[in-house]
PDB file of C-alpha atoms in Angstrom:
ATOM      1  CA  UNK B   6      33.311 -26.893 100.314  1.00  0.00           C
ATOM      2  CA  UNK B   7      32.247 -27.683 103.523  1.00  0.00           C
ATOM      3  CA  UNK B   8      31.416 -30.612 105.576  1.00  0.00           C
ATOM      4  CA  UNK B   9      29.202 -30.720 108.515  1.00  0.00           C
ATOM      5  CA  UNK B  10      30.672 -33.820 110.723  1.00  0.00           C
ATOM      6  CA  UNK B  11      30.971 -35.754 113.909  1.00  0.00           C
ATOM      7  CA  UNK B  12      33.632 -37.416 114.552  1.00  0.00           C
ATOM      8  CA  UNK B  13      31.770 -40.357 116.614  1.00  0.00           C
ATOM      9  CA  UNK B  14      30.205 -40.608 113.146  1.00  0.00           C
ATOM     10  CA  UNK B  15      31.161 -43.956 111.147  1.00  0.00           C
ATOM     11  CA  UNK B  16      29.119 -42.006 108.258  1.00  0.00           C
ATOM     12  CA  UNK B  17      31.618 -39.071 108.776  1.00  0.00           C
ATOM     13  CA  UNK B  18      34.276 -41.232 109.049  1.00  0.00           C
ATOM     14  CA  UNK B  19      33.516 -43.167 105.615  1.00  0.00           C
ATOM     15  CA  UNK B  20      33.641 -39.371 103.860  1.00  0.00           C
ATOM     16  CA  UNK B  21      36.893 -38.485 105.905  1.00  0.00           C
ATOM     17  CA  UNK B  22      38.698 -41.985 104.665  1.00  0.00           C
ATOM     18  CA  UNK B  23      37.831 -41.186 101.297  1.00  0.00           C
ATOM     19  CA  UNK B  24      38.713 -37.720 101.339  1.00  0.00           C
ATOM     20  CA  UNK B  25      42.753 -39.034 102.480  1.00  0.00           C
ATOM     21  CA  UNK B  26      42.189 -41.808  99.942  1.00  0.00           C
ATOM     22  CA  UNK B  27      41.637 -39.398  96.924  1.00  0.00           C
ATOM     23  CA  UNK B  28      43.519 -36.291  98.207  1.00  0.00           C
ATOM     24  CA  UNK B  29      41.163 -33.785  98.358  1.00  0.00           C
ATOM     25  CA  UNK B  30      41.187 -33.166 102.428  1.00  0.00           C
ATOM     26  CA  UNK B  31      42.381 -29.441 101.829  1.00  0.00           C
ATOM     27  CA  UNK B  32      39.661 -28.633  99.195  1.00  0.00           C
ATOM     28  CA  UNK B  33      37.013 -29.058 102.378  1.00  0.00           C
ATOM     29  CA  UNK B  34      36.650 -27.346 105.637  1.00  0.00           C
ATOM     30  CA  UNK B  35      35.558 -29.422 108.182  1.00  0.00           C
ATOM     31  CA  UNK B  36      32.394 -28.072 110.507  1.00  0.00           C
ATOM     32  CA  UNK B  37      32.027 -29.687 113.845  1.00  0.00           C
ATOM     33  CA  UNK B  38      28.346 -30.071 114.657  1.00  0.00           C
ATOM     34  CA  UNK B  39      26.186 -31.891 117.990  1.00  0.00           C
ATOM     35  CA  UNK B  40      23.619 -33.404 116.519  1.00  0.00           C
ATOM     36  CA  UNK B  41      21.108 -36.464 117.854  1.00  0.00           C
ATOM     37  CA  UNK B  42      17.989 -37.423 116.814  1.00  0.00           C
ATOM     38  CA  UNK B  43      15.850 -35.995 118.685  1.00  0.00           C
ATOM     39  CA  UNK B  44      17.614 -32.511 118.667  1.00  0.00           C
ATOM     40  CA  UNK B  45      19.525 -31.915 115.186  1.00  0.00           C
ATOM     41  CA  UNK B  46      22.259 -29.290 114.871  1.00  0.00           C
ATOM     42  CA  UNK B  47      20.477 -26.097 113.053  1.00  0.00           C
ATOM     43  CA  UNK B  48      23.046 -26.306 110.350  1.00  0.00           C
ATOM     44  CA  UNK B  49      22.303 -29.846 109.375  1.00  0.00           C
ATOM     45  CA  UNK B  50      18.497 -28.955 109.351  1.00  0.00           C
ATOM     46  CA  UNK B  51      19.473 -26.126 106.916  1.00  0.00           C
ATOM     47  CA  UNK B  52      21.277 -28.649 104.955  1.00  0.00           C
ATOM     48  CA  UNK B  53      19.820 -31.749 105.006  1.00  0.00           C
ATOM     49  CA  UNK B  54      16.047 -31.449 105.421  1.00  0.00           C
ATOM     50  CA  UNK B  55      16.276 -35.553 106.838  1.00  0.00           C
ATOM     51  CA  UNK B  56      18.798 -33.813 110.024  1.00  0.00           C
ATOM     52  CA  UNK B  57      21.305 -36.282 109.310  1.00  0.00           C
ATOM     53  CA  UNK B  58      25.244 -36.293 108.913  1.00  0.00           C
ATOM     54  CA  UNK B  59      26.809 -36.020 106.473  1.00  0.00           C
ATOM     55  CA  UNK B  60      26.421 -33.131 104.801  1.00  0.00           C
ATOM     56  CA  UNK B  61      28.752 -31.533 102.232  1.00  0.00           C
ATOM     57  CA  UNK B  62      28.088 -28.345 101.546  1.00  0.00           C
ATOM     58  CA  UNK B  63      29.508 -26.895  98.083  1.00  0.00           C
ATOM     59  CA  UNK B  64      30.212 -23.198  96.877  1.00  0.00           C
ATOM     60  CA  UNK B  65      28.768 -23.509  93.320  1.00  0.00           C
ATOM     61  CA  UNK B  66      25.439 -26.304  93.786  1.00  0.00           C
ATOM     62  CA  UNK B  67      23.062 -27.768  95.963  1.00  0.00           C
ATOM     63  CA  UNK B  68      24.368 -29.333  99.798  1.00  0.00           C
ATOM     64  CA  UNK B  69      24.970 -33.310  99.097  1.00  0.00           C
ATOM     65  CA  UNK B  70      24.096 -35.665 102.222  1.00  0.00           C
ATOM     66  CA  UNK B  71      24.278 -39.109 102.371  1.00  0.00           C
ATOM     67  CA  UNK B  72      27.730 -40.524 103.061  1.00  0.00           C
ATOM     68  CA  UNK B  73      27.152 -43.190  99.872  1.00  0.00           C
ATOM     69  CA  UNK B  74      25.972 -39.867  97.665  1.00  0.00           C
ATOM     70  CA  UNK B  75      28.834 -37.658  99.023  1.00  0.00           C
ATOM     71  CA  UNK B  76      31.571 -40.810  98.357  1.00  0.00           C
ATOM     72  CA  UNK B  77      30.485 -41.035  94.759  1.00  0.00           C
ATOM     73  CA  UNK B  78      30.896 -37.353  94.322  1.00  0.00           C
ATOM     74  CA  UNK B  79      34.422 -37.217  95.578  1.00  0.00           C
ATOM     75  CA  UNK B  80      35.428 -40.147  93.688  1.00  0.00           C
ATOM     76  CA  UNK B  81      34.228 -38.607  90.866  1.00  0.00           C
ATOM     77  CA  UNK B  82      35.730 -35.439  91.547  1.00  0.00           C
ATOM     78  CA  UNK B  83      39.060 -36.623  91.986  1.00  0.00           C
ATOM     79  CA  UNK B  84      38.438 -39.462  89.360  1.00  0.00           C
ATOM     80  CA  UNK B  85      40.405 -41.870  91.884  1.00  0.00           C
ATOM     81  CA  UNK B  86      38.545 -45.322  90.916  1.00  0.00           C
ATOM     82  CA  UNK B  87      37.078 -46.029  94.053  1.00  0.00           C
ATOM     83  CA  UNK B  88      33.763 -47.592  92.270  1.00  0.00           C
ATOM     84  CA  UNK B  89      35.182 -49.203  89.208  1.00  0.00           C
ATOM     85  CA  UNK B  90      33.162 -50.520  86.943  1.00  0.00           C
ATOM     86  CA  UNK B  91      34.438 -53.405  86.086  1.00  0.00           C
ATOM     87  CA  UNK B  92      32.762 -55.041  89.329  1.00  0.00           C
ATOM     88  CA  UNK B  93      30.731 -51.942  90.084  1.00  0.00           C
ATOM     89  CA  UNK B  94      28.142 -53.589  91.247  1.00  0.00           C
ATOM     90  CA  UNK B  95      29.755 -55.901  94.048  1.00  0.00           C
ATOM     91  CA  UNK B  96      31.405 -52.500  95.187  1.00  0.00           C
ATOM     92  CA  UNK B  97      28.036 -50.819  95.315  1.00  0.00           C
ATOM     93  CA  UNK B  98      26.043 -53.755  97.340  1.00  0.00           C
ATOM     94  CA  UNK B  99      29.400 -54.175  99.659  1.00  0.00           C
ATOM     95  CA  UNK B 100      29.338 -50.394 100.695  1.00  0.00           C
ATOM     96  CA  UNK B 101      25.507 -50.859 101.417  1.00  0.00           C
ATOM     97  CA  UNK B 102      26.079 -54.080 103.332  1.00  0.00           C
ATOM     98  CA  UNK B 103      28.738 -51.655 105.287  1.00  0.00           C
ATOM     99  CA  UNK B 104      25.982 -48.961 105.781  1.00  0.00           C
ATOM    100  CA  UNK B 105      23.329 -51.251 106.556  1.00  0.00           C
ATOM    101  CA  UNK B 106      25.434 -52.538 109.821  1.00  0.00           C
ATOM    102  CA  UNK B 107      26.647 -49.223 110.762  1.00  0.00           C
ATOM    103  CA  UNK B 108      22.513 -47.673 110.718  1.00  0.00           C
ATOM    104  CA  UNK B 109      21.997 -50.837 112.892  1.00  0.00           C
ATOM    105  CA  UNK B 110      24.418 -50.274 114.992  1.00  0.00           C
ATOM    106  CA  UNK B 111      24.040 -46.555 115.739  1.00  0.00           C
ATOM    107  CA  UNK B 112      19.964 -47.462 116.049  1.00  0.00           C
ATOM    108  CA  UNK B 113      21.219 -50.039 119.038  1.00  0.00           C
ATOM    109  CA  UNK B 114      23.025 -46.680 120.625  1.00  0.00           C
ATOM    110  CA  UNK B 115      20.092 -44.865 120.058  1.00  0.00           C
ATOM    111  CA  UNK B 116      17.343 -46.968 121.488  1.00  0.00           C
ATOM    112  CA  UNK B 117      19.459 -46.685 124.508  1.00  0.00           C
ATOM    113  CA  UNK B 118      20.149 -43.530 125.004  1.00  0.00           C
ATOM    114  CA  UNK B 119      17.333 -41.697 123.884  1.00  0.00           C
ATOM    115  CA  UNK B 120      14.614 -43.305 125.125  1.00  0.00           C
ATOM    116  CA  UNK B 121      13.465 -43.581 128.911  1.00  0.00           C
ATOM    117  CA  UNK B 122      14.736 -47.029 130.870  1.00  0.00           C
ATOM    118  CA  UNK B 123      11.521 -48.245 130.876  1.00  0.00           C
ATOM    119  CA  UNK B 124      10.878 -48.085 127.482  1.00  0.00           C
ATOM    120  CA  UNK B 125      14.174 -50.256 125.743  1.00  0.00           C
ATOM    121  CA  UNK B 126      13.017 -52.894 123.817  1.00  0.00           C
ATOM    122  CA  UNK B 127      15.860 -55.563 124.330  1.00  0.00           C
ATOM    123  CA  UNK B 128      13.808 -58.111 121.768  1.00  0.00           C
ATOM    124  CA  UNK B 129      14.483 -54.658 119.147  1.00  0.00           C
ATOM    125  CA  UNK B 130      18.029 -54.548 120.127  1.00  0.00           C
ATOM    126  CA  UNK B 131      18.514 -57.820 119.512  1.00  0.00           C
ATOM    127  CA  UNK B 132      17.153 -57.855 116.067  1.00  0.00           C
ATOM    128  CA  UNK B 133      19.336 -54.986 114.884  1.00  0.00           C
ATOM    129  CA  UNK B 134      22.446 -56.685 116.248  1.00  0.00           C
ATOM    130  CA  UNK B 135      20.989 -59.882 114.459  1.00  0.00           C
ATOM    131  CA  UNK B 136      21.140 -57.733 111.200  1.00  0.00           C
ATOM    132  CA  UNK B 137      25.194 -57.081 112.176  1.00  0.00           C
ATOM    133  CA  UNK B 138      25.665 -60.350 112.558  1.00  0.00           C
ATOM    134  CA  UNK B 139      24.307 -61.754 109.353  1.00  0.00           C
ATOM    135  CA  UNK B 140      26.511 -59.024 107.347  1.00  0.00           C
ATOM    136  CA  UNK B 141      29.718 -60.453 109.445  1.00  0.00           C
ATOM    137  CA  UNK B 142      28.841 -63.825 108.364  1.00  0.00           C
ATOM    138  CA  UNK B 143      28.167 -63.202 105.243  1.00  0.00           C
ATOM    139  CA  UNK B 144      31.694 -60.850 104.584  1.00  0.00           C
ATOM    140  CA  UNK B 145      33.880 -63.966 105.866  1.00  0.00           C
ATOM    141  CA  UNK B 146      31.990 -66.274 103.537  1.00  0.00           C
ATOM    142  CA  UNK B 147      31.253 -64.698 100.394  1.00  0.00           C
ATOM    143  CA  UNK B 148      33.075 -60.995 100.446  1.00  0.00           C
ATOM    144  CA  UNK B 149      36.936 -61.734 101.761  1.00  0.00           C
ATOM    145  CA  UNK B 150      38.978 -62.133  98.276  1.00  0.00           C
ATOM    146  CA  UNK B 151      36.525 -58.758  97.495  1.00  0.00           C
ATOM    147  CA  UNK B 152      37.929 -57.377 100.469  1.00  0.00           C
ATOM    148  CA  UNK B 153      41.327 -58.400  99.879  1.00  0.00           C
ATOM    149  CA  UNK B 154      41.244 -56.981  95.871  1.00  0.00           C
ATOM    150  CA  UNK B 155      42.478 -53.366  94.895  1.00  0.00           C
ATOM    151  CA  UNK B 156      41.089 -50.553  97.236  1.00  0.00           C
ATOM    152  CA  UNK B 157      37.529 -49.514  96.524  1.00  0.00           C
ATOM    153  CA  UNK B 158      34.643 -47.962  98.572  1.00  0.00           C
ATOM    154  CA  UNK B 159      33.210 -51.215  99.724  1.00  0.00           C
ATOM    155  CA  UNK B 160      36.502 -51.997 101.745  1.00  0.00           C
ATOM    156  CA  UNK B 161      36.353 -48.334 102.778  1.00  0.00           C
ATOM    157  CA  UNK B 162      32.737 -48.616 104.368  1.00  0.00           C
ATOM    158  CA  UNK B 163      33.602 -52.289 105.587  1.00  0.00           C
ATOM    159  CA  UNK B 164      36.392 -51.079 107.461  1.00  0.00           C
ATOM    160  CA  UNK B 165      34.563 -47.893 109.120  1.00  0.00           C
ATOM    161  CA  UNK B 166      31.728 -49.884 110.325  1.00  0.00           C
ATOM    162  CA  UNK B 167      34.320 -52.815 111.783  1.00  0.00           C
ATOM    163  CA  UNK B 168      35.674 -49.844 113.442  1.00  0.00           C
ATOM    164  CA  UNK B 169      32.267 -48.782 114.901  1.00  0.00           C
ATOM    165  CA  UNK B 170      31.979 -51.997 115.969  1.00  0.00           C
ATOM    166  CA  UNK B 171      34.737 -51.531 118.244  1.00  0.00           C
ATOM    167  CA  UNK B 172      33.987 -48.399 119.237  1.00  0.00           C
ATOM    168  CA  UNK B 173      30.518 -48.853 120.453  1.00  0.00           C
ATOM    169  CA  UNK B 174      29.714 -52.351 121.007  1.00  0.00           C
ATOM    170  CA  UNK B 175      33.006 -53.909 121.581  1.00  0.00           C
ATOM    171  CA  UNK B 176      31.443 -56.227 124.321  1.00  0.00           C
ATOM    172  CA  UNK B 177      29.583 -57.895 121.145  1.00  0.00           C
ATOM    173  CA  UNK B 178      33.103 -59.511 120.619  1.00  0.00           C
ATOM    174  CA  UNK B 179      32.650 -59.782 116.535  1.00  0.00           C
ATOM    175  CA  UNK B 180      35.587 -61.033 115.334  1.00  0.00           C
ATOM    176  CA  UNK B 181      34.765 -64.294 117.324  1.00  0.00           C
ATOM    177  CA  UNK B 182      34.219 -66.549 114.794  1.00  0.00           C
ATOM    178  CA  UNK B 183      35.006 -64.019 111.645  1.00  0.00           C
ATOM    179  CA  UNK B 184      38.812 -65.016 111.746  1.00  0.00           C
ATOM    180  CA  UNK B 185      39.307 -64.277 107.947  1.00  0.00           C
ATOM    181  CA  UNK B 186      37.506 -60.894 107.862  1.00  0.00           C
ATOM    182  CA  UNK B 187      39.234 -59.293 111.833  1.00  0.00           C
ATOM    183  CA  UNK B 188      42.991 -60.600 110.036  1.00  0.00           C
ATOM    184  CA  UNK B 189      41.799 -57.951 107.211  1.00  0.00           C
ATOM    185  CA  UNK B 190      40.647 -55.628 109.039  1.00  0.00           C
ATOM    186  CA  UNK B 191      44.357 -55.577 111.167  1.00  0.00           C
ATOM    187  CA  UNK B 192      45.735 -54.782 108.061  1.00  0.00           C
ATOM    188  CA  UNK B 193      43.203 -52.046 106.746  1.00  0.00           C
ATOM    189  CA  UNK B 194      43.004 -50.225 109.842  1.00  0.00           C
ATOM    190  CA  UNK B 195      46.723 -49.671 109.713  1.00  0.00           C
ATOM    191  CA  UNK B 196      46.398 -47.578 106.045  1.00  0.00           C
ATOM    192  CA  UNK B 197      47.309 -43.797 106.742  1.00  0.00           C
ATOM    193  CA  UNK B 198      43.851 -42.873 106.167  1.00  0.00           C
ATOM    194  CA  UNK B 199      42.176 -45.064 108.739  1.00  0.00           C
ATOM    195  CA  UNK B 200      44.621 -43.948 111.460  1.00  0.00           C
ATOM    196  CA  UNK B 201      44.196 -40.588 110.684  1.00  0.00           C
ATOM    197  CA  UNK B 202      40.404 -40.766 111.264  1.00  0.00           C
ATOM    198  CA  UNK B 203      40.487 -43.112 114.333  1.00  0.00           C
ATOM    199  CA  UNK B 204      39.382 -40.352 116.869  1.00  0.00           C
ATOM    200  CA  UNK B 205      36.844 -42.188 119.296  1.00  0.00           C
ATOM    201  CA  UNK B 206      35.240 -43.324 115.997  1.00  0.00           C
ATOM    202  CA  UNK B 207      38.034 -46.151 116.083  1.00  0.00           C
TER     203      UNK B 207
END
């Protein structure tokens, strides 16, 4: 298999996590690939007809993109537990809280560096940081004795989009206020498989 990545990618970086989590890191080779919005890599066209990463590319059946599709095959794979069913559904909706403030977040990036000065919308900016900062508030209220349960995907994607946080808007200063959820996220980002996929994604 391969897997078309980035490492500023918190999308990549959810895959890469779960690929150390589940041991299966030497089953894929990893493809390096520049790809923005407005001009996506050729490869990831090829693969994913959307022109995002993600993209695993197997021997045997049809390229899988989508970091949540990709993370369900790999657990599955390497039948590691990482959606269990017993609260299935709390895992699911936590890993699509995680990718809901991680899109946000890379949108904020992309407003401002893809379009001309002139055009930034602040007021839109604002609105998708508004969307981060609902999801923090609601992880310290309602999601930390989640967080703090056996390891699942939902802590997985929770803890790459805390790091993107701090990689890309670490003026934004989220663990103000969020003491409950930054104290877990100390502890998670020390696990062998978030240090080994810190890279400038961190």
């Amino acid at each position: 298999m391969k897997l078309l990545k980035s490492a500023a990618s918190p999308f990549v970086r959810k895959v890469m996590v779960t690929l150390h989590e589940t041991g299966q890191l030497s089953d894929v080779e990893m493809l390096d690939v520049s790809n923005t919005p407005l001009a996506p890599d050729s490869a990831v066209a090829a693969a994913n007809p959307v022109g995002k990463i993600p993209a695993l590319i197997r021997n045997d059946a049809p390229t899988l993109y989508d970091s949540r599709v990709i993370c369900r095959f790999l657990d599955q794979r390497a039948q590691a537990g990482l959606y269990p069913e017993r609260r299935l559904y709390d895992t699911l909706t936590l890993e699509a809280t995680a990718d809901g403030m991680m899109e946000a977040a890379v949108l904020i990036v992309y407003e401002e560096r893809f379009r001309a000065l002139e055009q930034v919308s602040l007021d839109w900016i604002e609105g998708q940081w508004l969307k981060v900062s609902r999801s923090l508030d609601a992880l310290e209220t309602r999601w930390m004795s989640h967080l703090s349960g056996r390891l699942d995907m939902g802590q997985i994607a929770i803890g790459c989009a805390l790091g993107y946080l701090d990689f890309r808007h670490d003026a934004r200063q989220w663990r103000t206020g969020h003491d409950s959820l930054a104290a877990w996220y100390k502890t998670f980002s020390a696990r062998p498989s978030m240090q080994a996929t810190a890279g400038p994604a961190s």
